[in-house]
Amino acid sequence: MSIQDIIEGKKQWRAHMARVKALPPDYRIVYKEIQKYLFKVGPIDLPDGPLLPGIVDFFEEGAAAGKGVLELIGKDVAAFCDDLVKDSRTYADVYQESISGAPGTAEK
């Protein structure tokens, strides 16, 4: 990874976070909880993948339609997150593989 890649990544992250800050307060709170949850158990490609920007897109559309954030995702934020990453390789999978010694043997 070159310095230019790092700089570009930071620019993209700052632009992403500016979009988050522009969301209504209730959406921002839920987004931060989703982000925290996904950084703990989420997919390995989370920082570079389309998941977080896709959530912001979804939230921007919901806010523009006048819907409450819980109308969009339901009352269980963790269940919403788990559904988003159900088919992705996660850090939990990597950990399970490391303790079992066999790649791809993590239970789902």
CSV table of C-alpha atoms in Angstrom, one decimal:
chain,number,residue,atom,x,y,z
A,1,MET,CA,0.0,0.0,0.0
A,2,SER,CA,1.5,3.3,-1.1
A,3,ILE,CA,1.3,6.7,0.6
A,4,GLN,CA,-1.1,7.8,-2.2
A,5,ASP,CA,-3.4,4.8,-1.4
A,6,ILE,CA,-3.5,5.8,2.3
A,7,ILE,CA,-4.2,9.4,1.4
A,8,GLU,CA,-7.0,8.4,-1.0
A,9,GLY,CA,-8.5,6.1,1.6
A,10,LYS,CA,-8.5,8.9,4.2
A,11,LYS,CA,-10.2,11.2,1.8
A,12,GLN,CA,-12.9,8.6,1.1
A,13,TRP,CA,-13.4,7.9,4.8
A,14,ARG,CA,-13.7,11.6,5.6
A,15,ALA,CA,-16.3,12.1,2.8
A,16,HIS,CA,-18.2,9.1,4.1
A,17,MET,CA,-18.2,10.4,7.6
A,18,ALA,CA,-19.4,13.8,6.3
A,19,ARG,CA,-22.4,12.0,4.8
A,20,VAL,CA,-23.1,10.4,8.2
A,21,LYS,CA,-22.9,13.7,10.0
A,22,ALA,CA,-25.5,15.1,7.6
A,23,LEU,CA,-28.0,12.4,8.6
A,24,PRO,CA,-30.8,13.3,11.1
A,25,PRO,CA,-29.7,12.7,14.8
A,26,ASP,CA,-31.6,9.4,15.2
A,27,TYR,CA,-30.1,8.0,12.0
A,28,ARG,CA,-26.6,9.0,13.2
A,29,ILE,CA,-27.0,7.3,16.5
A,30,VAL,CA,-28.1,4.1,14.9
A,31,TYR,CA,-25.4,4.3,12.2
A,32,LYS,CA,-22.7,4.6,14.9
A,33,GLU,CA,-24.1,1.6,16.8
A,34,ILE,CA,-24.2,-0.4,13.5
A,35,GLN,CA,-20.6,0.7,12.7
A,36,LYS,CA,-19.4,-0.3,16.2
A,37,TYR,CA,-21.1,-3.7,15.9
A,38,LEU,CA,-19.8,-4.4,12.5
A,39,PHE,CA,-16.2,-3.4,13.4
A,40,LYS,CA,-16.3,-6.0,16.1
A,41,VAL,CA,-18.0,-8.9,14.3
A,42,GLY,CA,-18.3,-7.7,10.7
A,43,PRO,CA,-16.9,-8.9,7.4
A,44,ILE,CA,-13.1,-8.8,6.8
A,45,ASP,CA,-13.6,-6.4,3.8
A,46,LEU,CA,-15.6,-3.9,5.8
A,47,PRO,CA,-13.2,-1.0,5.6
A,48,ASP,CA,-12.8,-1.2,1.8
A,49,GLY,CA,-16.2,-2.8,0.9
A,50,PRO,CA,-19.5,-1.3,-0.1
A,51,LEU,CA,-21.4,-2.2,3.1
A,52,LEU,CA,-21.0,1.0,5.1
A,53,PRO,CA,-21.6,3.4,2.2
A,54,GLY,CA,-24.6,1.2,1.3
A,55,ILE,CA,-26.0,1.7,4.8
A,56,VAL,CA,-25.6,5.5,4.4
A,57,ASP,CA,-27.3,5.4,1.0
A,58,PHE,CA,-30.2,3.4,2.6
A,59,PHE,CA,-30.4,5.8,5.5
A,60,GLU,CA,-30.4,8.9,3.3
A,61,GLU,CA,-33.2,7.5,1.2
A,62,GLY,CA,-35.2,6.6,4.4
A,63,ALA,CA,-34.7,10.1,5.8
A,64,ALA,CA,-35.7,11.7,2.5
A,65,ALA,CA,-38.9,9.7,2.6
A,66,GLY,CA,-39.6,10.9,6.1
A,67,LYS,CA,-39.3,7.4,7.7
A,68,GLY,CA,-37.9,6.8,11.2
A,69,VAL,CA,-34.7,4.8,11.3
A,70,LEU,CA,-36.4,2.0,13.2
A,71,GLU,CA,-39.0,1.7,10.5
A,72,LEU,CA,-36.2,0.9,8.1
A,73,ILE,CA,-34.2,-1.6,10.2
A,74,GLY,CA,-36.5,-2.8,12.9
A,75,LYS,CA,-35.9,-2.7,16.7
A,76,ASP,CA,-33.0,-5.1,16.8
A,77,VAL,CA,-29.9,-3.4,15.4
A,78,ALA,CA,-27.7,-6.5,15.9
A,79,ALA,CA,-30.2,-8.7,14.0
A,80,PHE,CA,-30.2,-6.2,11.2
A,81,CYS,CA,-26.4,-6.3,11.1
A,82,ASP,CA,-26.2,-10.0,11.3
A,83,ASP,CA,-28.5,-10.3,8.3
A,84,LEU,CA,-26.3,-7.9,6.3
A,85,VAL,CA,-23.2,-10.0,6.9
A,86,LYS,CA,-24.7,-13.5,6.9
A,87,ASP,CA,-22.9,-14.6,3.7
A,88,SER,CA,-19.6,-12.8,4.4
A,89,ARG,CA,-16.4,-14.1,5.9
A,90,THR,CA,-16.1,-12.4,9.3
A,91,TYR,CA,-13.4,-12.0,11.9
A,92,ALA,CA,-15.3,-14.5,14.0
A,93,ASP,CA,-14.8,-17.0,11.2
A,94,VAL,CA,-11.1,-16.3,11.1
A,95,TYR,CA,-10.8,-16.7,14.9
A,96,GLN,CA,-12.7,-20.0,14.8
A,97,GLU,CA,-10.4,-21.3,12.1
A,98,SER,CA,-7.4,-20.3,14.1
A,99,ILE,CA,-8.4,-22.2,17.2
A,100,SER,CA,-9.7,-25.3,15.3
A,101,GLY,CA,-6.7,-25.3,13.0
A,102,ALA,CA,-8.7,-26.0,9.8
A,103,PRO,CA,-9.6,-23.2,7.3
A,104,GLY,CA,-13.2,-23.1,6.4
A,105,THR,CA,-14.5,-25.1,9.4
A,106,ALA,CA,-16.0,-22.2,11.3
A,107,GLU,CA,-19.6,-23.0,12.1
A,108,LYS,CA,-22.4,-20.7,11.0
